[in-house]
């Protein structure tokens, strides 16, 4: 079945970096953009950025510019999100999500497949 | 960036009630809007895309409407499994933007 499987929980010290992986299966990895979304405990969803796995093109939310890097390895159908200069406010669950497309109506299909989430804790 | 304003932030309702949640965009986004349901400890789940298209496998009691700047998610008859938090998301352009969320609680 179509799924995204993320890497496990991470605990990092302030100032460190974290790299979260998102492995796709059940579909052609290069055919759908991947978004990254995070959620701090008790808070709403926050969009971080997107990547086109075919071209490697990316776009980041202004808030994360200069600290986030999204990459991919097409040979293993895996997307990565690296966040550097971590601070306590980066403690959150990080999700990857596929951006779908409705072929029948030629319309955007929403974020139709989500990873299970990766908890990143930043603490000294 | 396009701002998404969702209301109400929370509501209390009973099983069987009709529930309506609204989302307003700070500028026109055609019909490029989705609705998501999230339960505690779980990833969000897509309910509606392109403002009114029901995602495969989602019960027909969920419906969406709207275009331009004003959008609505309706649950025609609230079921016990529908108590959750709901978010709208514009996918008209980048940066993407979520609404603040609406928590649907049991009355």
mmCIF file with all atom_site columns, C-alpha atoms in Angstrom:
data_model
loop_
_atom_site.group_PDB
_atom_site.id
_atom_site.type_symbol
_atom_site.label_atom_id
_atom_site.label_alt_id
_atom_site.label_comp_id
_atom_site.label_asym_id
_atom_site.label_entity_id
_atom_site.label_seq_id
_atom_site.pdbx_PDB_ins_code
_atom_site.Cartn_x
_atom_site.Cartn_y
_atom_site.Cartn_z
_atom_site.occupancy
_atom_site.B_iso_or_equiv
_atom_site.pdbx_formal_charge
_atom_site.auth_seq_id
_atom_site.auth_comp_id
_atom_site.auth_asym_id
_atom_site.auth_atom_id
_atom_site.pdbx_PDB_model_num
ATOM 1   C CA . UNK A 1 1   ? 0.000   0.000  0.000   1.00 0.00 ? 1   UNK A CA 1
ATOM 2   C CA . UNK A 1 2   ? 0.988   3.623  -0.413  1.00 0.00 ? 2   UNK A CA 1
ATOM 3   C CA . UNK A 1 3   ? 2.820   4.800  2.671   1.00 0.00 ? 3   UNK A CA 1
ATOM 4   C CA . UNK A 1 4   ? 5.462   7.083  4.091   1.00 0.00 ? 4   UNK A CA 1
ATOM 5   C CA . UNK A 1 5   ? 7.565   5.713  6.945   1.00 0.00 ? 5   UNK A CA 1
ATOM 6   C CA . UNK A 1 6   ? 9.623   8.126  9.006   1.00 0.00 ? 6   UNK A CA 1
ATOM 7   C CA . UNK A 1 7   ? 12.711  7.615  11.116  1.00 0.00 ? 7   UNK A CA 1
ATOM 8   C CA . UNK A 1 8   ? 12.575  7.294  14.878  1.00 0.00 ? 8   UNK A CA 1
ATOM 9   C CA . UNK A 1 9   ? 12.502  9.802  17.702  1.00 0.00 ? 9   UNK A CA 1
ATOM 10  C CA . UNK A 1 10  ? 15.498  12.054 18.286  1.00 0.00 ? 10  UNK A CA 1
ATOM 11  C CA . UNK A 1 11  ? 16.831  13.897 21.312  1.00 0.00 ? 11  UNK A CA 1
ATOM 12  C CA . UNK A 1 12  ? 19.220  16.742 20.552  1.00 0.00 ? 12  UNK A CA 1
ATOM 13  C CA . UNK A 1 13  ? 21.046  19.462 22.452  1.00 0.00 ? 13  UNK A CA 1
ATOM 14  C CA . UNK A 1 14  ? 20.532  23.129 21.642  1.00 0.00 ? 14  UNK A CA 1
ATOM 15  C CA . UNK A 1 15  ? 22.682  24.187 18.718  1.00 0.00 ? 15  UNK A CA 1
ATOM 16  C CA . UNK A 1 16  ? 22.807  20.722 17.184  1.00 0.00 ? 16  UNK A CA 1
ATOM 17  C CA . UNK A 1 17  ? 21.208  19.530 13.941  1.00 0.00 ? 17  UNK A CA 1
ATOM 18  C CA . UNK A 1 18  ? 18.671  16.810 13.273  1.00 0.00 ? 18  UNK A CA 1
ATOM 19  C CA . UNK A 1 19  ? 17.973  14.906 10.057  1.00 0.00 ? 19  UNK A CA 1
ATOM 20  C CA . UNK A 1 20  ? 14.622  13.148 9.673   1.00 0.00 ? 20  UNK A CA 1
ATOM 21  C CA . UNK A 1 21  ? 14.004  10.636 6.909   1.00 0.00 ? 21  UNK A CA 1
ATOM 22  C CA . UNK A 1 22  ? 10.770  9.755  5.122   1.00 0.00 ? 22  UNK A CA 1
ATOM 23  C CA . UNK A 1 23  ? 10.743  6.550  3.039   1.00 0.00 ? 23  UNK A CA 1
ATOM 24  C CA . UNK A 1 24  ? 8.067   6.209  0.377   1.00 0.00 ? 24  UNK A CA 1
ATOM 25  C CA . UNK A 1 25  ? 6.625   2.943  -0.860  1.00 0.00 ? 25  UNK A CA 1
ATOM 26  C CA . UNK A 1 26  ? 3.715   1.795  -2.983  1.00 0.00 ? 26  UNK A CA 1
ATOM 27  C CA . UNK A 1 27  ? 3.977   4.596  -5.546  1.00 0.00 ? 27  UNK A CA 1
ATOM 28  C CA . UNK A 1 28  ? 6.475   6.314  -7.828  1.00 0.00 ? 28  UNK A CA 1
ATOM 29  C CA . UNK A 1 29  ? 8.470   8.508  -5.448  1.00 0.00 ? 29  UNK A CA 1
ATOM 30  C CA . UNK A 1 30  ? 9.463   11.056 -8.079  1.00 0.00 ? 30  UNK A CA 1
ATOM 31  C CA . UNK A 1 31  ? 5.883   11.745 -9.199  1.00 0.00 ? 31  UNK A CA 1
ATOM 32  C CA . UNK A 1 32  ? 4.618   13.614 -6.114  1.00 0.00 ? 32  UNK A CA 1
ATOM 33  C CA . UNK A 1 33  ? 5.960   16.549 -4.109  1.00 0.00 ? 33  UNK A CA 1
ATOM 34  C CA . UNK A 1 34  ? 6.781   16.012 -0.444  1.00 0.00 ? 34  UNK A CA 1
ATOM 35  C CA . UNK A 1 35  ? 5.875   18.579 2.212   1.00 0.00 ? 35  UNK A CA 1
ATOM 36  C CA . UNK A 1 36  ? 7.163   18.824 5.758   1.00 0.00 ? 36  UNK A CA 1
ATOM 37  C CA . UNK A 1 37  ? 4.872   19.948 8.568   1.00 0.00 ? 37  UNK A CA 1
ATOM 38  C CA . UNK A 1 38  ? 5.553   20.208 12.278  1.00 0.00 ? 38  UNK A CA 1
ATOM 39  C CA . UNK A 1 39  ? 3.435   20.405 15.411  1.00 0.00 ? 39  UNK A CA 1
ATOM 40  C CA . UNK A 1 40  ? 4.556   21.441 18.861  1.00 0.00 ? 40  UNK A CA 1
ATOM 41  C CA . UNK A 1 41  ? 2.745   19.844 21.786  1.00 0.00 ? 41  UNK A CA 1
ATOM 42  C CA . UNK A 1 42  ? -0.763  21.241 22.095  1.00 0.00 ? 42  UNK A CA 1
ATOM 43  C CA . UNK A 1 43  ? -0.291  23.548 19.108  1.00 0.00 ? 43  UNK A CA 1
ATOM 44  C CA . UNK A 1 44  ? -1.514  23.675 15.522  1.00 0.00 ? 44  UNK A CA 1
ATOM 45  C CA . UNK A 1 45  ? 0.080   22.465 12.314  1.00 0.00 ? 45  UNK A CA 1
ATOM 46  C CA . UNK A 1 46  ? 2.937   24.493 10.856  1.00 0.00 ? 46  UNK A CA 1
ATOM 47  C CA . UNK A 1 47  ? 4.081   24.120 7.237   1.00 0.00 ? 47  UNK A CA 1
ATOM 48  C CA . UNK A 1 48  ? 7.856   24.096 6.869   1.00 0.00 ? 48  UNK A CA 1
ATOM 49  C CA . UNK A 1 49  ? 8.540   23.570 3.186   1.00 0.00 ? 49  UNK A CA 1
ATOM 50  C CA . UNK A 1 50  ? 8.288   21.346 0.117   1.00 0.00 ? 50  UNK A CA 1
ATOM 51  C CA . UNK A 1 51  ? 10.486  19.395 -2.231  1.00 0.00 ? 51  UNK A CA 1
ATOM 52  C CA . UNK A 1 52  ? 10.013  18.023 -5.716  1.00 0.00 ? 52  UNK A CA 1
ATOM 53  C CA . UNK A 1 53  ? 11.702  14.591 -5.574  1.00 0.00 ? 53  UNK A CA 1
ATOM 54  C CA . UNK A 1 54  ? 12.170  14.506 -9.336  1.00 0.00 ? 54  UNK A CA 1
ATOM 55  C CA . UNK A 1 55  ? 14.035  17.783 -9.767  1.00 0.00 ? 55  UNK A CA 1
ATOM 56  C CA . UNK A 1 56  ? 15.192  18.301 -6.196  1.00 0.00 ? 56  UNK A CA 1
ATOM 57  C CA . UNK A 1 57  ? 13.665  21.785 -6.240  1.00 0.00 ? 57  UNK A CA 1
ATOM 58  C CA . UNK A 1 58  ? 12.686  23.072 -2.817  1.00 0.00 ? 58  UNK A CA 1
ATOM 59  C CA . UNK A 1 59  ? 10.828  25.923 -1.158  1.00 0.00 ? 59  UNK A CA 1
ATOM 60  C CA . UNK A 1 60  ? 10.940  26.836 2.509   1.00 0.00 ? 60  UNK A CA 1
ATOM 61  C CA . UNK A 1 61  ? 8.789   28.868 4.866   1.00 0.00 ? 61  UNK A CA 1
ATOM 62  C CA . UNK A 1 62  ? 10.475  32.173 5.628   1.00 0.00 ? 62  UNK A CA 1
ATOM 63  C CA . UNK A 1 63  ? 10.661  31.256 9.303   1.00 0.00 ? 63  UNK A CA 1
ATOM 64  C CA . UNK A 1 64  ? 13.009  28.360 8.536   1.00 0.00 ? 64  UNK A CA 1
ATOM 65  C CA . UNK A 1 65  ? 15.086  29.892 5.732   1.00 0.00 ? 65  UNK A CA 1
ATOM 66  C CA . UNK A 1 66  ? 18.768  29.326 6.408   1.00 0.00 ? 66  UNK A CA 1
ATOM 67  C CA . UNK A 1 67  ? 18.130  26.582 8.975   1.00 0.00 ? 67  UNK A CA 1
ATOM 68  C CA . UNK A 1 68  ? 16.281  23.908 7.015   1.00 0.00 ? 68  UNK A CA 1
ATOM 69  C CA . UNK A 1 69  ? 17.447  21.756 4.117   1.00 0.00 ? 69  UNK A CA 1
ATOM 70  C CA . UNK A 1 70  ? 15.256  19.259 2.264   1.00 0.00 ? 70  UNK A CA 1
ATOM 71  C CA . UNK A 1 71  ? 16.912  16.623 0.119   1.00 0.00 ? 71  UNK A CA 1
ATOM 72  C CA . UNK A 1 72  ? 16.195  13.226 -1.346  1.00 0.00 ? 72  UNK A CA 1
ATOM 73  C CA . UNK A 1 73  ? 17.772  9.971  -2.474  1.00 0.00 ? 73  UNK A CA 1
ATOM 74  C CA . UNK A 1 74  ? 15.711  8.698  -5.383  1.00 0.00 ? 74  UNK A CA 1
ATOM 75  C CA . UNK A 1 75  ? 17.505  5.328  -5.471  1.00 0.00 ? 75  UNK A CA 1
ATOM 76  C CA . UNK A 1 76  ? 15.917  4.457  -2.118  1.00 0.00 ? 76  UNK A CA 1
ATOM 77  C CA . UNK A 1 77  ? 12.744  6.591  -2.457  1.00 0.00 ? 77  UNK A CA 1
ATOM 78  C CA . UNK A 1 78  ? 13.587  8.608  0.631   1.00 0.00 ? 78  UNK A CA 1
ATOM 79  C CA . UNK A 1 79  ? 13.175  12.266 1.460   1.00 0.00 ? 79  UNK A CA 1
ATOM 80  C CA . UNK A 1 80  ? 15.104  14.048 4.204   1.00 0.00 ? 80  UNK A CA 1
ATOM 81  C CA . UNK A 1 81  ? 14.549  17.162 6.278   1.00 0.00 ? 81  UNK A CA 1
ATOM 82  C CA . UNK A 1 82  ? 17.511  18.584 8.174   1.00 0.00 ? 82  UNK A CA 1
ATOM 83  C CA . UNK A 1 83  ? 17.048  21.370 10.715  1.00 0.00 ? 83  UNK A CA 1
ATOM 84  C CA . UNK A 1 84  ? 20.103  23.042 12.181  1.00 0.00 ? 84  UNK A CA 1
ATOM 85  C CA . UNK A 1 85  ? 20.871  25.384 15.094  1.00 0.00 ? 85  UNK A CA 1
ATOM 86  C CA . UNK A 1 86  ? 18.175  23.679 17.136  1.00 0.00 ? 86  UNK A CA 1
ATOM 87  C CA . UNK A 1 87  ? 16.555  25.482 20.034  1.00 0.00 ? 87  UNK A CA 1
ATOM 88  C CA . UNK A 1 88  ? 13.995  24.389 22.602  1.00 0.00 ? 88  UNK A CA 1
ATOM 89  C CA . UNK A 1 89  ? 11.181  25.874 20.502  1.00 0.00 ? 89  UNK A CA 1
ATOM 90  C CA . UNK A 1 90  ? 11.952  23.288 17.799  1.00 0.00 ? 90  UNK A CA 1
ATOM 91  C CA . UNK A 1 91  ? 10.721  20.508 20.069  1.00 0.00 ? 91  UNK A CA 1
ATOM 92  C CA . UNK A 1 92  ? 7.828   19.080 18.069  1.00 0.00 ? 92  UNK A CA 1
ATOM 93  C CA . UNK A 1 93  ? 6.507   16.202 16.009  1.00 0.00 ? 93  UNK A CA 1
ATOM 94  C CA . UNK A 1 94  ? 7.683   16.456 12.417  1.00 0.00 ? 94  UNK A CA 1
ATOM 95  C CA . UNK A 1 95  ? 5.615   14.979 9.597   1.00 0.00 ? 95  UNK A CA 1
ATOM 96  C CA . UNK A 1 96  ? 6.276   14.380 5.927   1.00 0.00 ? 96  UNK A CA 1
ATOM 97  C CA . UNK A 1 97  ? 3.252   14.391 3.624   1.00 0.00 ? 97  UNK A CA 1
ATOM 98  C CA . UNK A 1 98  ? 2.733   13.613 -0.042  1.00 0.00 ? 98  UNK A CA 1
ATOM 99  C CA . UNK A 1 99  ? 0.978   16.213 -2.173  1.00 0.00 ? 99  UNK A CA 1
ATOM 100 C CA . UNK A 1 100 ? -1.607  14.377 -4.237  1.00 0.00 ? 100 UNK A CA 1
ATOM 101 C CA . UNK A 1 101 ? -3.036  15.122 -7.617  1.00 0.00 ? 101 UNK A CA 1
ATOM 102 C CA . UNK A 1 102 ? -6.469  14.233 -8.993  1.00 0.00 ? 102 UNK A CA 1
ATOM 103 C CA . UNK A 1 103 ? -5.893  13.055 -12.540 1.00 0.00 ? 103 UNK A CA 1
ATOM 104 C CA . UNK A 1 104 ? -9.634  12.936 -13.340 1.00 0.00 ? 104 UNK A CA 1
ATOM 105 C CA . UNK A 1 105 ? -10.290 16.563 -12.477 1.00 0.00 ? 105 UNK A CA 1
ATOM 106 C CA . UNK A 1 106 ? -6.743  17.860 -13.048 1.00 0.00 ? 106 UNK A CA 1
ATOM 107 C CA . UNK A 1 107 ? -6.834  19.480 -9.615  1.00 0.00 ? 107 UNK A CA 1
ATOM 108 C CA . UNK A 1 108 ? -4.540  19.475 -6.624  1.00 0.00 ? 108 UNK A CA 1
ATOM 109 C CA . UNK A 1 109 ? -5.317  16.521 -4.419  1.00 0.00 ? 109 UNK A CA 1
ATOM 110 C CA . UNK A 1 110 ? -4.325  17.760 -0.998  1.00 0.00 ? 110 UNK A CA 1
ATOM 111 C CA . UNK A 1 111 ? -1.774  16.145 1.300   1.00 0.00 ? 111 UNK A CA 1
ATOM 112 C CA . UNK A 1 112 ? -3.172  12.675 0.885   1.00 0.00 ? 112 UNK A CA 1
ATOM 113 C CA . UNK A 1 113 ? -0.524  10.456 2.487   1.00 0.00 ? 113 UNK A CA 1
ATOM 114 C CA . UNK A 1 114 ? 1.245   11.275 5.759   1.00 0.00 ? 114 UNK A CA 1
ATOM 115 C CA . UNK A 1 115 ? 4.129   9.738  7.616   1.00 0.00 ? 115 UNK A CA 1
ATOM 116 C CA . UNK A 1 116 ? 3.571   8.609  11.188  1.00 0.00 ? 116 UNK A CA 1
ATOM 117 C CA . UNK A 1 117 ? 5.525   11.541 12.607  1.00 0.00 ? 117 UNK A CA 1
ATOM 118 C CA . UNK A 1 118 ? 8.954   11.862 14.226  1.00 0.00 ? 118 UNK A CA 1
ATOM 119 C CA . UNK A 1 119 ? 9.299   13.380 17.680  1.00 0.00 ? 119 UNK A CA 1
ATOM 120 C CA . UNK A 1 120 ? 12.273  15.691 18.008  1.00 0.00 ? 120 UNK A CA 1
ATOM 121 C CA . UNK A 1 121 ? 13.121  16.852 21.508  1.00 0.00 ? 121 UNK A CA 1
ATOM 122 C CA . UNK A 1 122 ? 15.632  19.653 22.020  1.00 0.00 ? 122 UNK A CA 1
ATOM 123 C CA . UNK A 1 123 ? 16.920  19.777 25.557  1.00 0.00 ? 123 UNK A CA 1
ATOM 124 C CA . UNK A 1 124 ? 20.161  20.502 27.343  1.00 0.00 ? 124 UNK A CA 1
ATOM 125 C CA . UNK B 2 1   ? 1.797   34.925 2.535   1.00 0.00 ? 1   UNK B CA 1
ATOM 126 C CA . UNK B 2 2   ? -1.904  34.042 2.491   1.00 0.00 ? 2   UNK B CA 1
ATOM 127 C CA . UNK B 2 3   ? -3.436  33.962 5.965   1.00 0.00 ? 3   UNK B CA 1
ATOM 128 C CA . UNK B 2 4   ? -6.093  31.396 6.800   1.00 0.00 ? 4   UNK B CA 1
ATOM 129 C CA . UNK B 2 5   ? -8.584  32.318 9.508   1.00 0.00 ? 5   UNK B CA 1
ATOM 130 C CA . UNK B 2 6   ? -10.585 29.406 10.850  1.00 0.00 ? 6   UNK B CA 1
ATOM 131 C CA . UNK B 2 7   ? -13.595 29.585 13.145  1.00 0.00 ? 7   UNK B CA 1
ATOM 132 C CA . UNK B 2 8   ? -14.671 28.676 15.680  1.00 0.00 ? 8   UNK B CA 1
ATOM 133 C CA . UNK B 2 9   ? -11.530 27.606 17.558  1.00 0.00 ? 9   UNK B CA 1
ATOM 134 C CA . UNK B 2 10  ? -13.601 25.049 19.441  1.00 0.00 ? 10  UNK B CA 1
ATOM 135 C CA . UNK B 2 11  ? -17.172 23.845 19.660  1.00 0.00 ? 11  UNK B CA 1
ATOM 136 C CA . UNK B 2 12  ? -19.221 21.438 21.720  1.00 0.00 ? 12  UNK B CA 1
ATOM 137 C CA . UNK B 2 13  ? -21.750 19.252 19.963  1.00 0.00 ? 13  UNK B CA 1
ATOM 138 C CA . UNK B 2 14  ? -23.774 16.109 20.474  1.00 0.00 ? 14  UNK B CA 1
ATOM 139 C CA . UNK B 2 15  ? -23.858 12.930 18.439  1.00 0.00 ? 15  UNK B CA 1
ATOM 140 C CA . UNK B 2 16  ? -26.237 13.475 15.534  1.00 0.00 ? 16  UNK B CA 1
ATOM 141 C CA . UNK B 2 17  ? -25.714 17.250 15.392  1.00 0.00 ? 17  UNK B CA 1
ATOM 142 C CA . UNK B 2 18  ? -24.916 19.103 12.196  1.00 0.00 ? 18  UNK B CA 1
ATOM 143 C CA . UNK B 2 19  ? -21.571 20.867 12.556  1.00 0.00 ? 19  UNK B CA 1
ATOM 144 C CA . UNK B 2 20  ? -20.145 23.660 10.410  1.00 0.00 ? 20  UNK B CA 1
ATOM 145 C CA . UNK B 2 21  ? -16.589 24.988 10.441  1.00 0.00 ? 21  UNK B CA 1
ATOM 146 C CA . UNK B 2 22  ? -15.494 27.942 8.350   1.00 0.00 ? 22  UNK B CA 1
ATOM 147 C CA . UNK B 2 23  ? -12.190 29.066 6.907   1.00 0.00 ? 23  UNK B CA 1
ATOM 148 C CA . UNK B 2 24  ? -11.470 32.440 5.321   1.00 0.00 ? 24  UNK B CA 1
ATOM 149 C CA . UNK B 2 25  ? -8.447  33.210 3.158   1.00 0.00 ? 25  UNK B CA 1
ATOM 150 C CA . UNK B 2 26  ? -6.832  36.658 3.163   1.00 0.00 ? 26  UNK B CA 1
ATOM 151 C CA . UNK B 2 27  ? -6.968  36.640 -0.640  1.00 0.00 ? 27  UNK B CA 1
ATOM 152 C CA . UNK B 2 28  ? -8.663  34.561 -3.309  1.00 0.00 ? 28  UNK B CA 1
ATOM 153 C CA . UNK B 2 29  ? -7.410  30.986 -3.611  1.00 0.00 ? 29  UNK B CA 1
ATOM 154 C CA . UNK B 2 30  ? -9.867  29.641 -6.224  1.00 0.00 ? 30  UNK B CA 1
ATOM 155 C CA . UNK B 2 31  ? -10.885 26.248 -4.827  1.00 0.00 ? 31  UNK B CA 1
ATOM 156 C CA . UNK B 2 32  ? -7.385  25.252 -3.682  1.00 0.00 ? 32  UNK B CA 1
ATOM 157 C CA . UNK B 2 33  ? -8.312  24.284 -0.153  1.00 0.00 ? 33  UNK B CA 1
ATOM 158 C CA . UNK B 2 34  ? -8.282  21.068 1.836   1.00 0.00 ? 34  UNK B CA 1
ATOM 159 C CA . UNK B 2 35  ? -9.755  19.959 5.146   1.00 0.00 ? 35  UNK B CA 1
ATOM 160 C CA . UNK B 2 36  ? -7.957  17.653 7.558   1.00 0.00 ? 36  UNK B CA 1
ATOM 161 C CA . UNK B 2 37  ? -8.963  15.746 10.672  1.00 0.00 ? 37  UNK B CA 1
ATOM 162 C CA . UNK B 2 38  ? -6.473  15.051 13.427  1.00 0.00 ? 38  UNK B CA 1
ATOM 163 C CA . UNK B 2 39  ? -6.938  12.858 16.473  1.00 0.00 ? 39  UNK B CA 1
ATOM 164 C CA . UNK B 2 40  ? -4.590  12.992 19.478  1.00 0.00 ? 40  UNK B CA 1
ATOM 165 C CA . UNK B 2 41  ? -1.240  11.357 18.823  1.00 0.00 ? 41  UNK B CA 1
ATOM 166 C CA . UNK B 2 42  ? -2.038  10.710 15.163  1.00 0.00 ? 42  UNK B CA 1
ATOM 167 C CA . UNK B 2 43  ? -1.050  12.244 11.853  1.00 0.00 ? 43  UNK B CA 1
ATOM 168 C CA . UNK B 2 44  ? -3.607  14.461 10.121  1.00 0.00 ? 44  UNK B CA 1
ATOM 169 C CA . UNK B 2 45  ? -5.973  12.776 7.699   1.00 0.00 ? 45  UNK B CA 1
ATOM 170 C CA . UNK B 2 46  ? -7.208  14.342 4.456   1.00 0.00 ? 46  UNK B CA 1
ATOM 171 C CA . UNK B 2 47  ? -11.001 14.606 4.314   1.00 0.00 ? 47  UNK B CA 1
ATOM 172 C CA . UNK B 2 48  ? -11.728 17.063 1.496   1.00 0.00 ? 48  UNK B CA 1
ATOM 173 C CA . UNK B 2 49  ? -9.536  18.430 -1.310  1.00 0.00 ? 49  UNK B CA 1
ATOM 174 C CA . UNK B 2 50  ? -10.194 21.054 -3.968  1.00 0.00 ? 50  UNK B CA 1
ATOM 175 C CA . UNK B 2 51  ? -12.715 22.602 -1.540  1.00 0.00 ? 51  UNK B CA 1
ATOM 176 C CA . UNK B 2 52  ? -15.479 20.065 -2.197  1.00 0.00 ? 52  UNK B CA 1
ATOM 177 C CA . UNK B 2 53  ? -14.021 16.748 -3.392  1.00 0.00 ? 53  UNK B CA 1
ATOM 178 C CA . UNK B 2 54  ? -14.385 13.913 -0.912  1.00 0.00 ? 54  UNK B CA 1
ATOM 179 C CA . UNK B 2 55  ? -11.190 11.942 -0.395  1.00 0.00 ? 55  UNK B CA 1
ATOM 180 C CA . UNK B 2 56  ? -11.542 8.230  -1.103  1.00 0.00 ? 56  UNK B CA 1
ATOM 181 C CA . UNK B 2 57  ? -12.711 6.275  1.941   1.00 0.00 ? 57  UNK B CA 1
ATOM 182 C CA . UNK B 2 58  ? -14.057 9.301  3.825   1.00 0.00 ? 58  UNK B CA 1
ATOM 183 C CA . UNK B 2 59  ? -17.701 8.996  4.949   1.00 0.00 ? 59  UNK B CA 1
ATOM 184 C CA . UNK B 2 60  ? -20.241 10.993 2.957   1.00 0.00 ? 60  UNK B CA 1
ATOM 185 C CA . UNK B 2 61  ? -21.429 12.871 6.077   1.00 0.00 ? 61  UNK B CA 1
ATOM 186 C CA . UNK B 2 62  ? -18.379 15.101 5.478   1.00 0.00 ? 62  UNK B CA 1
ATOM 187 C CA . UNK B 2 63  ? -18.768 17.764 2.810   1.00 0.00 ? 63  UNK B CA 1
ATOM 188 C CA . UNK B 2 64  ? -16.982 20.917 1.766   1.00 0.00 ? 64  UNK B CA 1
ATOM 189 C CA . UNK B 2 65  ? -18.028 24.018 -0.091  1.00 0.00 ? 65  UNK B CA 1
ATOM 190 C CA . UNK B 2 66  ? -16.779 27.438 -1.084  1.00 0.00 ? 66  UNK B CA 1
ATOM 191 C CA . UNK B 2 67  ? -14.530 29.190 -3.525  1.00 0.00 ? 67  UNK B CA 1
ATOM 192 C CA . UNK B 2 68  ? -12.413 32.316 -3.568  1.00 0.00 ? 68  UNK B CA 1
ATOM 193 C CA . UNK B 2 69  ? -11.998 33.377 0.055   1.00 0.00 ? 69  UNK B CA 1
ATOM 194 C CA . UNK B 2 70  ? -14.751 31.648 2.052   1.00 0.00 ? 70  UNK B CA 1
ATOM 195 C CA . UNK B 2 71  ? -14.963 27.921 2.696   1.00 0.00 ? 71  UNK B CA 1
ATOM 196 C CA . UNK B 2 72  ? -17.014 25.585 4.852   1.00 0.00 ? 72  UNK B CA 1
ATOM 197 C CA . UNK B 2 73  ? -16.636 22.065 6.189   1.00 0.00 ? 73  UNK B CA 1
ATOM 198 C CA . UNK B 2 74  ? -19.910 20.437 7.209   1.00 0.00 ? 74  UNK B CA 1
ATOM 199 C CA . UNK B 2 75  ? -20.461 17.238 9.150   1.00 0.00 ? 75  UNK B CA 1
ATOM 200 C CA . UNK B 2 76  ? -24.094 16.375 8.523   1.00 0.00 ? 76  UNK B CA 1
ATOM 201 C CA . UNK B 2 77  ? -24.594 14.063 11.503  1.00 0.00 ? 77  UNK B CA 1
ATOM 202 C CA . UNK B 2 78  ? -21.786 13.991 14.029  1.00 0.00 ? 78  UNK B CA 1
ATOM 203 C CA . UNK B 2 79  ? -20.595 10.530 15.006  1.00 0.00 ? 79  UNK B CA 1
ATOM 204 C CA . UNK B 2 80  ? -18.565 9.512  18.091  1.00 0.00 ? 80  UNK B CA 1
ATOM 205 C CA . UNK B 2 81  ? -15.458 8.970  15.960  1.00 0.00 ? 81  UNK B CA 1
ATOM 206 C CA . UNK B 2 82  ? -15.665 12.539 14.601  1.00 0.00 ? 82  UNK B CA 1
ATOM 207 C CA . UNK B 2 83  ? -14.576 14.179 17.836  1.00 0.00 ? 83  UNK B CA 1
ATOM 208 C CA . UNK B 2 84  ? -11.191 15.554 16.795  1.00 0.00 ? 84  UNK B CA 1
ATOM 209 C CA . UNK B 2 85  ? -9.449  18.721 15.660  1.00 0.00 ? 85  UNK B CA 1
ATOM 210 C CA . UNK B 2 86  ? -10.034 19.966 12.125  1.00 0.00 ? 86  UNK B CA 1
ATOM 211 C CA . UNK B 2 87  ? -7.724  22.136 10.030  1.00 0.00 ? 87  UNK B CA 1
ATOM 212 C CA . UNK B 2 88  ? -8.043  23.866 6.697   1.00 0.00 ? 88  UNK B CA 1
ATOM 213 C CA . UNK B 2 89  ? -5.008  24.247 4.427   1.00 0.00 ? 89  UNK B CA 1
ATOM 214 C CA . UNK B 2 90  ? -4.600  26.411 1.345   1.00 0.00 ? 90  UNK B CA 1
ATOM 215 C CA . UNK B 2 91  ? -2.623  24.820 -1.470  1.00 0.00 ? 91  UNK B CA 1
ATOM 216 C CA . UNK B 2 92  ? -3.092  27.662 -3.936  1.00 0.00 ? 92  UNK B CA 1
ATOM 217 C CA . UNK B 2 93  ? 0.499   28.796 -3.615  1.00 0.00 ? 93  UNK B CA 1
ATOM 218 C CA . UNK B 2 94  ? 3.622   28.695 -1.463  1.00 0.00 ? 94  UNK B CA 1
ATOM 219 C CA . UNK B 2 95  ? 4.053   29.148 1.407   1.00 0.00 ? 95  UNK B CA 1
ATOM 220 C CA . UNK B 2 96  ? 1.233   26.805 2.319   1.00 0.00 ? 96  UNK B CA 1
ATOM 221 C CA . UNK B 2 97  ? -0.857  27.928 5.272   1.00 0.00 ? 97  UNK B CA 1
ATOM 222 C CA . UNK B 2 98  ? -3.011  26.088 7.802   1.00 0.00 ? 98  UNK B CA 1
ATOM 223 C CA . UNK B 2 99  ? -5.927  27.494 9.725   1.00 0.00 ? 99  UNK B CA 1
ATOM 224 C CA . UNK B 2 100 ? -5.557  27.596 13.502  1.00 0.00 ? 100 UNK B CA 1
ATOM 225 C CA . UNK B 2 101 ? -7.706  24.493 13.977  1.00 0.00 ? 101 UNK B CA 1
ATOM 226 C CA . UNK B 2 102 ? -11.176 23.752 15.379  1.00 0.00 ? 102 UNK B CA 1
ATOM 227 C CA . UNK B 2 103 ? -11.490 21.319 18.254  1.00 0.00 ? 103 UNK B CA 1
ATOM 228 C CA . UNK B 2 104 ? -14.811 19.466 18.179  1.00 0.00 ? 104 UNK B CA 1
ATOM 229 C CA . UNK B 2 105 ? -15.706 18.250 21.655  1.00 0.00 ? 105 UNK B CA 1
ATOM 230 C CA . UNK B 2 106 ? -18.524 16.221 23.124  1.00 0.00 ? 106 UNK B CA 1
ATOM 231 C CA . UNK B 2 107 ? -21.336 18.225 24.693  1.00 0.00 ? 107 UNK B CA 1
#
